[in-house]
Tab-separated table of C-alpha atoms in Angstrom:
chain	number	residue	atom	x	y	z
S	3	ARG	CA	91.444	133.986	125.230
S	4	ILE	CA	89.613	136.549	127.319
S	5	GLY	CA	92.506	136.499	129.829
S	6	GLN	CA	95.015	137.104	126.995
S	7	LEU	CA	92.905	139.981	125.687
S	8	LEU	CA	92.717	141.535	129.177
S	9	MET	CA	96.492	141.096	129.520
S	10	HIS	CA	97.070	143.004	126.289
S	11	THR	CA	94.867	145.833	127.517
S	12	GLY	CA	96.786	146.040	130.832
S	13	GLN	CA	94.013	144.641	133.065
S	14	THR	CA	96.297	142.175	134.831
S	15	ASP	CA	94.032	141.427	137.789
S	16	SER	CA	91.084	140.485	135.562
S	17	ALA	CA	93.450	138.605	133.240
S	18	LEU	CA	94.829	136.676	136.222
S	19	ALA	CA	91.318	135.648	137.304
S	20	HIS	CA	90.443	134.372	133.840
S	21	HIS	CA	93.731	132.455	133.484
S	22	ARG	CA	93.235	130.855	136.913
S	23	GLU	CA	89.755	129.698	135.857
S	24	ALA	CA	91.123	128.370	132.566
S	25	TYR	CA	93.954	126.583	134.418
S	26	ARG	CA	91.458	125.006	136.832
S	27	ILE	CA	89.169	123.749	134.024
S	28	LEU	CA	92.077	122.376	131.976
S	29	GLN	CA	93.569	120.675	135.020
S	30	ALA	CA	90.237	118.981	135.685
S	31	GLN	CA	90.004	117.842	132.072
S	32	GLY	CA	93.576	116.512	132.075
S	33	ASP	CA	94.541	118.532	128.964
S	34	GLU	CA	98.272	118.915	129.689
S	35	TRP	CA	99.135	120.788	126.518
S	36	GLN	CA	96.561	123.572	127.012
S	37	GLN	CA	97.186	123.467	130.770
S	38	GLN	CA	100.863	124.349	130.181
S	39	LYS	CA	99.820	127.350	128.073
S	40	ALA	CA	97.526	128.557	130.851
S	41	ALA	CA	100.263	127.958	133.445
S	42	LEU	CA	102.777	129.993	131.418
S	43	SER	CA	100.268	132.825	131.081
S	44	LEU	CA	99.689	132.740	134.856
S	45	ALA	CA	103.434	132.686	135.545
S	46	TRP	CA	103.998	135.709	133.309
S	47	ILE	CA	101.280	137.665	135.118
S	48	TYR	CA	102.812	136.680	138.478
S	49	LEU	CA	106.182	137.946	137.216
S	50	LYS	CA	104.598	141.244	136.187
S	51	GLN	CA	102.972	141.510	139.673
S	52	ARG	CA	106.245	140.401	141.380
S	53	HIS	CA	104.636	137.276	142.862
S	54	LEU	CA	107.881	135.449	142.211
S	55	ALA	CA	107.265	132.339	144.328
S	56	GLU	CA	103.984	131.568	142.529
S	57	ALA	CA	105.647	132.267	139.194
S	58	TYR	CA	108.591	129.935	139.952
S	59	ARG	CA	106.258	127.141	141.094
S	60	LEU	CA	104.299	127.271	137.817
S	61	LEU	CA	107.468	127.563	135.699
S	62	ASP	CA	109.032	124.574	137.442
S	63	GLU	CA	105.832	122.592	136.844
S	64	THR	CA	105.640	123.477	133.143
S	65	GLU	CA	109.354	122.706	132.656
S	66	LYS	CA	108.937	119.180	134.033
S	67	VAL	CA	105.825	118.476	131.971
S	68	ALA	CA	107.329	119.991	128.791
S	69	LEU	CA	110.546	117.946	129.203
S	70	ARG	CA	108.489	114.796	129.691
S	71	THR	CA	106.268	115.465	126.687
S	72	ARG	CA	109.152	116.952	124.632
S	73	SER	CA	107.089	120.049	123.906
S	74	PHE	CA	109.781	122.383	122.527
S	75	GLY	CA	107.384	125.314	122.123
S	76	HIS	CA	106.426	125.233	125.803
S	77	LEU	CA	110.078	124.799	126.809
S	78	GLU	CA	111.023	127.883	124.814
S	79	GLU	CA	108.367	129.970	126.602
S	80	THR	CA	109.216	128.393	129.964
S	81	TYR	CA	112.922	129.282	129.714
S	82	TYR	CA	112.040	132.757	128.476
S	83	CYS	CA	109.904	133.297	131.600
S	84	GLN	CA	112.587	131.700	133.828
S	85	ALA	CA	115.190	134.087	132.380
S	86	GLU	CA	112.900	136.950	133.355
S	87	TYR	CA	112.412	135.399	136.810
S	88	TYR	CA	116.179	135.126	137.431
S	89	ARG	CA	116.686	138.653	136.130
S	90	LEU	CA	114.149	139.954	138.598
S	91	ILE	CA	115.887	138.209	141.538
S	92	GLY	CA	119.312	139.395	140.308
S	93	ASP	CA	120.703	135.952	139.305
S	94	TYR	CA	121.996	137.056	135.920
S	95	HIS	CA	124.105	133.936	135.405
S	96	SER	CA	121.014	131.708	135.619
S	97	ALA	CA	119.082	134.241	133.569
S	98	PHE	CA	121.765	133.992	130.860
S	99	LYS	CA	121.613	130.169	130.933
S	100	CYS	CA	117.801	130.188	130.640
S	101	GLN	CA	117.978	132.725	127.824
S	102	ALA	CA	120.486	130.499	126.018
S	103	LEU	CA	118.166	127.486	126.500
S	104	CYS	CA	115.272	129.558	125.198
S	105	ILE	CA	117.278	130.399	122.069
S	106	ASP	CA	118.363	126.754	121.657
S	107	TYR	CA	114.787	125.513	121.802
S	108	ARG	CA	113.696	128.312	119.474
S	109	ASP	CA	116.357	127.100	117.027
S	110	SER	CA	115.196	123.516	117.604
S	111	ILE	CA	111.647	124.554	116.797
S	112	ALA	CA	112.907	126.290	113.662
S	113	ARG	CA	114.846	123.152	112.713
S	114	GLN	CA	111.795	121.014	113.427
S	115	ARG	CA	109.714	123.350	111.302
S	116	ASP	CA	112.300	123.186	108.515
S	117	GLU	CA	112.520	119.413	108.834
S	118	ARG	CA	108.740	119.192	108.858
S	119	GLU	CA	108.613	121.359	105.747
S	120	VAL	CA	111.260	119.139	104.129
S	121	VAL	CA	109.235	116.052	105.058
S	122	GLN	CA	106.018	117.671	103.850
S	123	ASN	CA	107.720	118.713	100.612
S	124	ARG	CA	109.075	115.192	100.274
S	125	ILE	CA	105.634	113.729	100.918
S	126	ARG	CA	104.128	116.227	98.462
S	127	TYR	CA	106.792	115.306	95.900
S	128	GLU	CA	106.241	111.591	96.432
S	129	ARG	CA	102.479	112.117	96.217
S	130	GLU	CA	102.827	114.112	93.006
S	131	LYS	CA	105.323	111.566	91.690
S	132	SER	CA	102.974	108.735	92.614
S	133	GLY	CA	100.113	110.651	91.032
S	134	ALA	CA	102.142	111.134	87.853
S	135	GLU	CA	103.130	107.466	87.861
S	136	MET	CA	99.541	106.441	88.478
S	137	GLU	CA	98.406	108.715	85.660
S	138	LEU	CA	101.096	107.256	83.370
S	139	LEU	CA	100.123	103.743	84.427
S	140	GLN	CA	96.469	104.574	83.845
S	141	ARG	CA	97.295	105.910	80.370
S	142	ARG	CA	99.288	102.749	79.662
S	143	ASN	CA	96.415	100.605	80.897
S	144	GLU	CA	94.023	102.603	78.722
S	145	ALA	CA	96.359	102.119	75.743
S	146	VAL	CA	96.584	98.376	76.468
S	147	GLU	CA	92.815	98.208	76.840
S	148	ALA	CA	92.385	100.125	73.578
S	149	ASN	CA	94.789	97.744	71.832
S	150	ARG	CA	92.927	94.808	73.352
S	151	ARG	CA	89.617	96.188	72.086
S	152	LEU	CA	91.187	96.843	68.678
S	153	ILE	CA	92.513	93.275	68.539
S	154	LEU	CA	89.135	91.945	69.667
S	155	TRP	CA	87.220	93.933	67.049
S	156	SER	CA	89.796	93.000	64.394
S	157	ALA	CA	89.400	89.338	65.333
S	158	ILE	CA	85.610	89.686	65.193
S	159	ILE	CA	85.763	91.399	61.776
S	160	ILE	CA	88.288	88.880	60.398
S	161	GLY	CA	86.248	86.005	61.838
S	162	SER	CA	83.079	87.420	60.278
S	163	ILE	CA	84.836	87.795	56.917
S	164	LEU	CA	86.137	84.223	57.137
S	165	ILE	CA	82.661	82.944	58.018
S	166	ILE	CA	81.173	84.869	55.073
S	167	LEU	CA	83.890	83.521	52.762
S	168	LEU	CA	83.290	80.017	54.105
S	169	VAL	CA	79.537	80.341	53.507
S	170	LEU	CA	80.173	81.686	49.990
S	171	ALA	CA	82.652	78.879	49.320
S	172	ILE	CA	80.132	76.291	50.532
S	173	ARG	CA	77.416	77.839	48.358
S	174	LEU	CA	79.804	78.024	45.389
S	175	GLN	CA	80.827	74.400	45.916
S	176	ARG	CA	77.194	73.368	46.139
S	177	ARG	CA	76.409	75.254	42.937
S	178	ARG	CA	79.400	73.705	41.190
S	179	ASN	CA	78.325	70.254	42.412
S	180	ARG	CA	74.816	70.916	41.111
S	181	GLU	CA	76.218	72.089	37.778
S	182	LEU	CA	78.460	69.017	37.629
S	183	ARG	CA	75.476	66.777	38.330
S	184	GLU	CA	73.508	68.564	35.612
S	185	MET	CA	76.450	68.263	33.216
S	186	ASN	CA	76.807	64.559	33.998
S	187	ALA	CA	73.085	64.054	33.450
S	188	THR	CA	73.319	65.919	30.144
S	189	LYS	CA	76.352	63.874	29.164
S	190	ASP	CA	74.567	60.622	30.017
S	191	LYS	CA	71.525	61.727	28.034
S	192	PHE	CA	73.728	62.772	25.146
S	193	PHE	CA	75.579	59.438	25.127
S	194	SER	CA	72.248	57.628	25.255
S	195	ILE	CA	71.052	59.544	22.177
S	196	ILE	CA	74.335	58.956	20.344
S	197	SER	CA	74.347	55.266	21.124
S	198	HIS	CA	70.758	54.997	19.872
S	199	ASP	CA	71.515	56.908	16.661
S	200	LEU	CA	74.646	54.838	15.996
S	201	LYS	CA	72.924	51.564	16.793
S	202	ASN	CA	69.922	51.932	14.406
S	203	PRO	CA	71.915	52.245	11.099
S	204	ALA	CA	74.226	49.413	12.188
S	205	LEU	CA	71.239	47.160	12.963
S	206	ALA	CA	69.624	48.076	9.641
S	207	GLN	CA	72.810	47.144	7.779
S	208	ARG	CA	73.094	43.853	9.710
S	209	ASN	CA	69.482	42.898	9.062
S	210	ALA	CA	69.843	43.669	5.362
S	211	LEU	CA	73.026	41.625	5.107
S	212	GLN	CA	71.426	38.776	7.056
S	213	ALA	CA	68.476	38.783	4.660
S	214	LEU	CA	70.840	38.636	1.669
S	215	VAL	CA	72.721	35.753	3.202
S	216	ASP	CA	69.589	33.841	4.098
S	217	HIS	CA	67.728	34.388	0.789
S	218	ALA	CA	70.502	34.917	-1.721
S	219	ALA	CA	69.323	32.066	-3.982
S	220	GLU	CA	65.720	33.252	-3.995
S	221	LEU	CA	66.273	36.975	-4.664
S	222	ASP	CA	66.010	38.446	-8.117
S	223	ALA	CA	67.798	41.491	-9.379
S	224	GLU	CA	65.077	43.911	-8.256
S	225	SER	CA	65.087	42.576	-4.686
S	226	LEU	CA	68.870	42.705	-4.548
S	227	SER	CA	68.793	46.294	-5.782
S	228	ARG	CA	66.322	47.222	-3.002
S	229	TYR	CA	68.537	45.605	-0.347
S	230	TYR	CA	71.581	47.403	-1.709
S	231	GLU	CA	69.727	50.708	-1.520
S	232	MET	CA	68.821	49.991	2.093
S	233	LEU	CA	72.466	49.218	2.916
S	234	LEU	CA	73.673	52.395	1.167
S	235	LYS	CA	71.049	54.528	2.890
S	236	ALA	CA	71.986	53.093	6.305
S	237	ALA	CA	75.689	53.639	5.570
S	238	ASP	CA	75.050	57.234	4.444
S	239	SER	CA	73.054	57.921	7.593
S	240	GLN	CA	75.802	56.447	9.724
S	241	VAL	CA	78.515	58.443	7.934
S	242	GLU	CA	76.519	61.674	8.295
S	243	LEU	CA	76.055	61.012	12.005
S	244	LEU	CA	79.801	60.395	12.457
S	245	TYR	CA	80.642	63.628	10.657
S	246	ASN	CA	78.201	65.506	12.880
S	247	LEU	CA	79.772	63.974	15.985
S	248	LEU	CA	83.264	64.904	14.787
S	249	ASP	CA	82.168	68.491	14.073
S	250	TRP	CA	80.550	68.751	17.505
S	251	ALA	CA	83.674	67.371	19.180
């Protein structure tokens, strides 16, 4: 960089010294790409100082390396310097050919740049498209997950409601069973009372009739009247009980 700065300020001798040092260091490091740049800078200074043999040697070296590495930028600069070299020695035909090659490689670089921009735009488009698709897919996944959570919570709520209804139904059934047991017990008690109340008047009537049958010849009118009253009283009690049962039914 110092050599380039000195070249721009017209200090070619100092620029040449710096470019030689840069070329030596880069050659030792094996950095071909930067070495070609330093070689081209040296060749251009040699052309300016009319050291044409040194310039041609460096240009021939950079051309071979640039062709091998397919470095179109270095080839463009190399053919530009070669065109200047052939112009200086008066070989205008070769200068024209080198200038044409320089323009061709400049166009190739432009095409490469355009193609690279197309590829970069394509990659950018695909990346944005992929990003949009990923975002859409993420939104769909979020919607599916939300639906899944909604279904899960709905199932939990419905299950809870069903469990509550089942518990209430079990409790209701238990209460109804208890009420039925109580009603059956009441019914049994009621039938027991009815059977007792129906049985007593019937037994009284039977006993009175049995006494009349057994002692008919021994009974006087007063005794018969008392037995008849007992039979009538038992019959009245029985009839009253039947009417009460019918009314209750």
